[in-house]
C-alpha positions as a printed NumPy array, in Angstrom:
array([[ 10.681,  11.715, -10.505],
       [  8.918,  11.908, -13.889],
       [  5.912,  13.564, -12.226],
       [  8.211,  16.157, -10.68 ],
       [  9.898,  16.913, -14.008],
       [  6.549,  17.258, -15.785],
       [  5.222,  19.772, -13.26 ],
       [  8.481,  21.678, -12.907],
       [  7.883,  23.567, -16.164],
       [  4.543,  25.044, -15.027],
       [  5.094,  28.535, -13.582],
       [  3.758,  29.085, -10.079],
       [  3.469,  25.355,  -9.339],
       [  5.098,  24.336,  -6.066],
       [  6.315,  20.754,  -6.133],
       [  8.128,  18.55 ,  -3.667],
       [ 11.562,  17.008,  -4.059],
       [ 12.448,  13.671,  -5.617],
       [ 12.815,  11.931,  -2.239],
       [  9.257,  12.929,  -1.354],
       [  7.929,  11.18 ,  -4.435],
       [  9.868,   8.052,  -3.518],
       [  8.008,   8.103,  -0.195],
       [  4.732,   8.524,  -2.106],
       [  5.543,   5.279,  -3.908],
       [  6.222,   3.549,  -0.592],
       [  2.888,   4.751,   0.802],
       [  1.127,   3.534,  -2.351],
       [  2.706,   0.104,  -1.911],
       [  1.708,  -0.019,   1.76 ],
       [ -1.848,   1.051,   0.998],
       [ -2.252,  -1.494,  -1.8  ],
       [ -0.658,  -4.544,  -0.197],
       [ -2.356,  -4.196,   3.169],
       [ -5.612,  -2.871,   1.669],
       [ -5.39 ,   0.202,   3.875],
       [ -5.229,   3.242,   1.575],
       [ -6.26 ,   5.803,   4.172],
       [ -3.626,   4.492,   6.57 ],
       [ -0.934,   4.863,   3.913],
       [ -2.036,   8.403,   3.11 ],
       [ -2.254,   9.56 ,   6.71 ],
       [  0.979,   7.85 ,   7.738],
       [  3.028,   9.565,   5.059],
       [  1.394,  12.933,   5.589],
       [  2.087,  12.699,   9.33 ],
       [  5.72 ,  11.869,   8.604],
       [  6.346,  14.634,   6.068],
       [  3.76 ,  17.378,   6.782],
       [  4.299,  18.364,   3.148],
       [  1.215,  19.805,   1.469],
       [  2.896,  19.653,  -1.952],
       [  2.583,  15.863,  -2.075],
       [ -1.036,  15.479,  -0.941],
       [ -2.578,  15.281,  -4.419],
       [  0.075,  12.925,  -5.856],
       [ -0.132,  10.872,  -2.66 ],
       [ -3.893,  10.397,  -2.837],
       [ -3.825,   9.592,  -6.551],
       [ -0.903,   7.128,  -6.266],
       [ -2.406,   5.253,  -3.315],
       [ -5.818,   5.14 ,  -4.986],
       [ -4.356,   3.906,  -8.274],
       [ -2.278,   1.24 ,  -6.505],
       [ -5.26 ,   0.006,  -4.488],
       [ -7.48 ,  -0.266,  -7.567],
       [ -4.699,  -2.005,  -9.477],
       [ -4.152,  -4.672,  -6.802],
       [ -7.912,  -5.237,  -6.579],
       [ -8.063,  -5.818, -10.331],
       [ -5.07 ,  -8.153, -10.277],
       [ -6.21 , -10.274,  -7.339],
       [ -9.926, -10.268,  -8.055],
       [-11.949, -12.421,  -5.665],
       [ -8.994, -14.255,  -4.18 ],
       [ -9.643, -15.735,  -0.739],
       [ -6.159, -15.231,   0.7  ],
       [ -4.88 , -11.691,   1.139],
       [ -1.687, -10.432,  -0.462],
       [  0.23 , -10.539,   2.812],
       [ -0.786, -14.133,   3.744],
       [  2.742, -15.388,   2.944],
       [  3.948, -13.771,   6.172],
       [  2.394, -16.501,   8.335],
       [  3.306, -19.467,   6.153],
       [  6.229, -21.734,   7.066],
       [  7.216, -21.892,   3.382],
       [  6.525, -18.615,   1.505],
       [  6.576, -20.409,  -1.855],
       [  3.848, -22.878,  -0.853],
       [  0.2  , -21.904,  -1.427],
       [ -1.663, -20.513,   1.561],
       [ -3.446, -23.158,   3.613],
       [ -5.664, -22.586,   6.606],
       [ -6.604, -25.497,   8.866],
       [-10.273, -26.397,   9.192],
       [-12.152, -24.868,  12.109],
       [-12.449, -28.305,  13.793],
       [ -8.651, -28.589,  14.029],
       [ -8.409, -25.096,  15.48 ],
       [-10.963, -25.933,  18.178],
       [ -9.11 , -29.155,  19.083],
       [ -5.84 , -27.324,  19.518],
       [ -7.395, -25.001,  22.095]])
């Protein structure tokens, strides 16, 4: 919403509505958490077909992806690893390969 208000004062600048920028934030979150920035960009553009949000969309998804990479660093478990854990508050644990082979 702040981005929209900042650009609204520039004459001749077409901008999208506030709801569109909320969707840009959702696409940035999707792109950062799942490490799929191009998927987030294309998914939102396919949903909206709004050319006014392409530049803010690309910059928001890129900024979010770089930010999550800086925060996590060289962590071995991905951000979304909690999804497959029985207890989301417990640290991620993967069984050794020998146990996986025995279970097959």
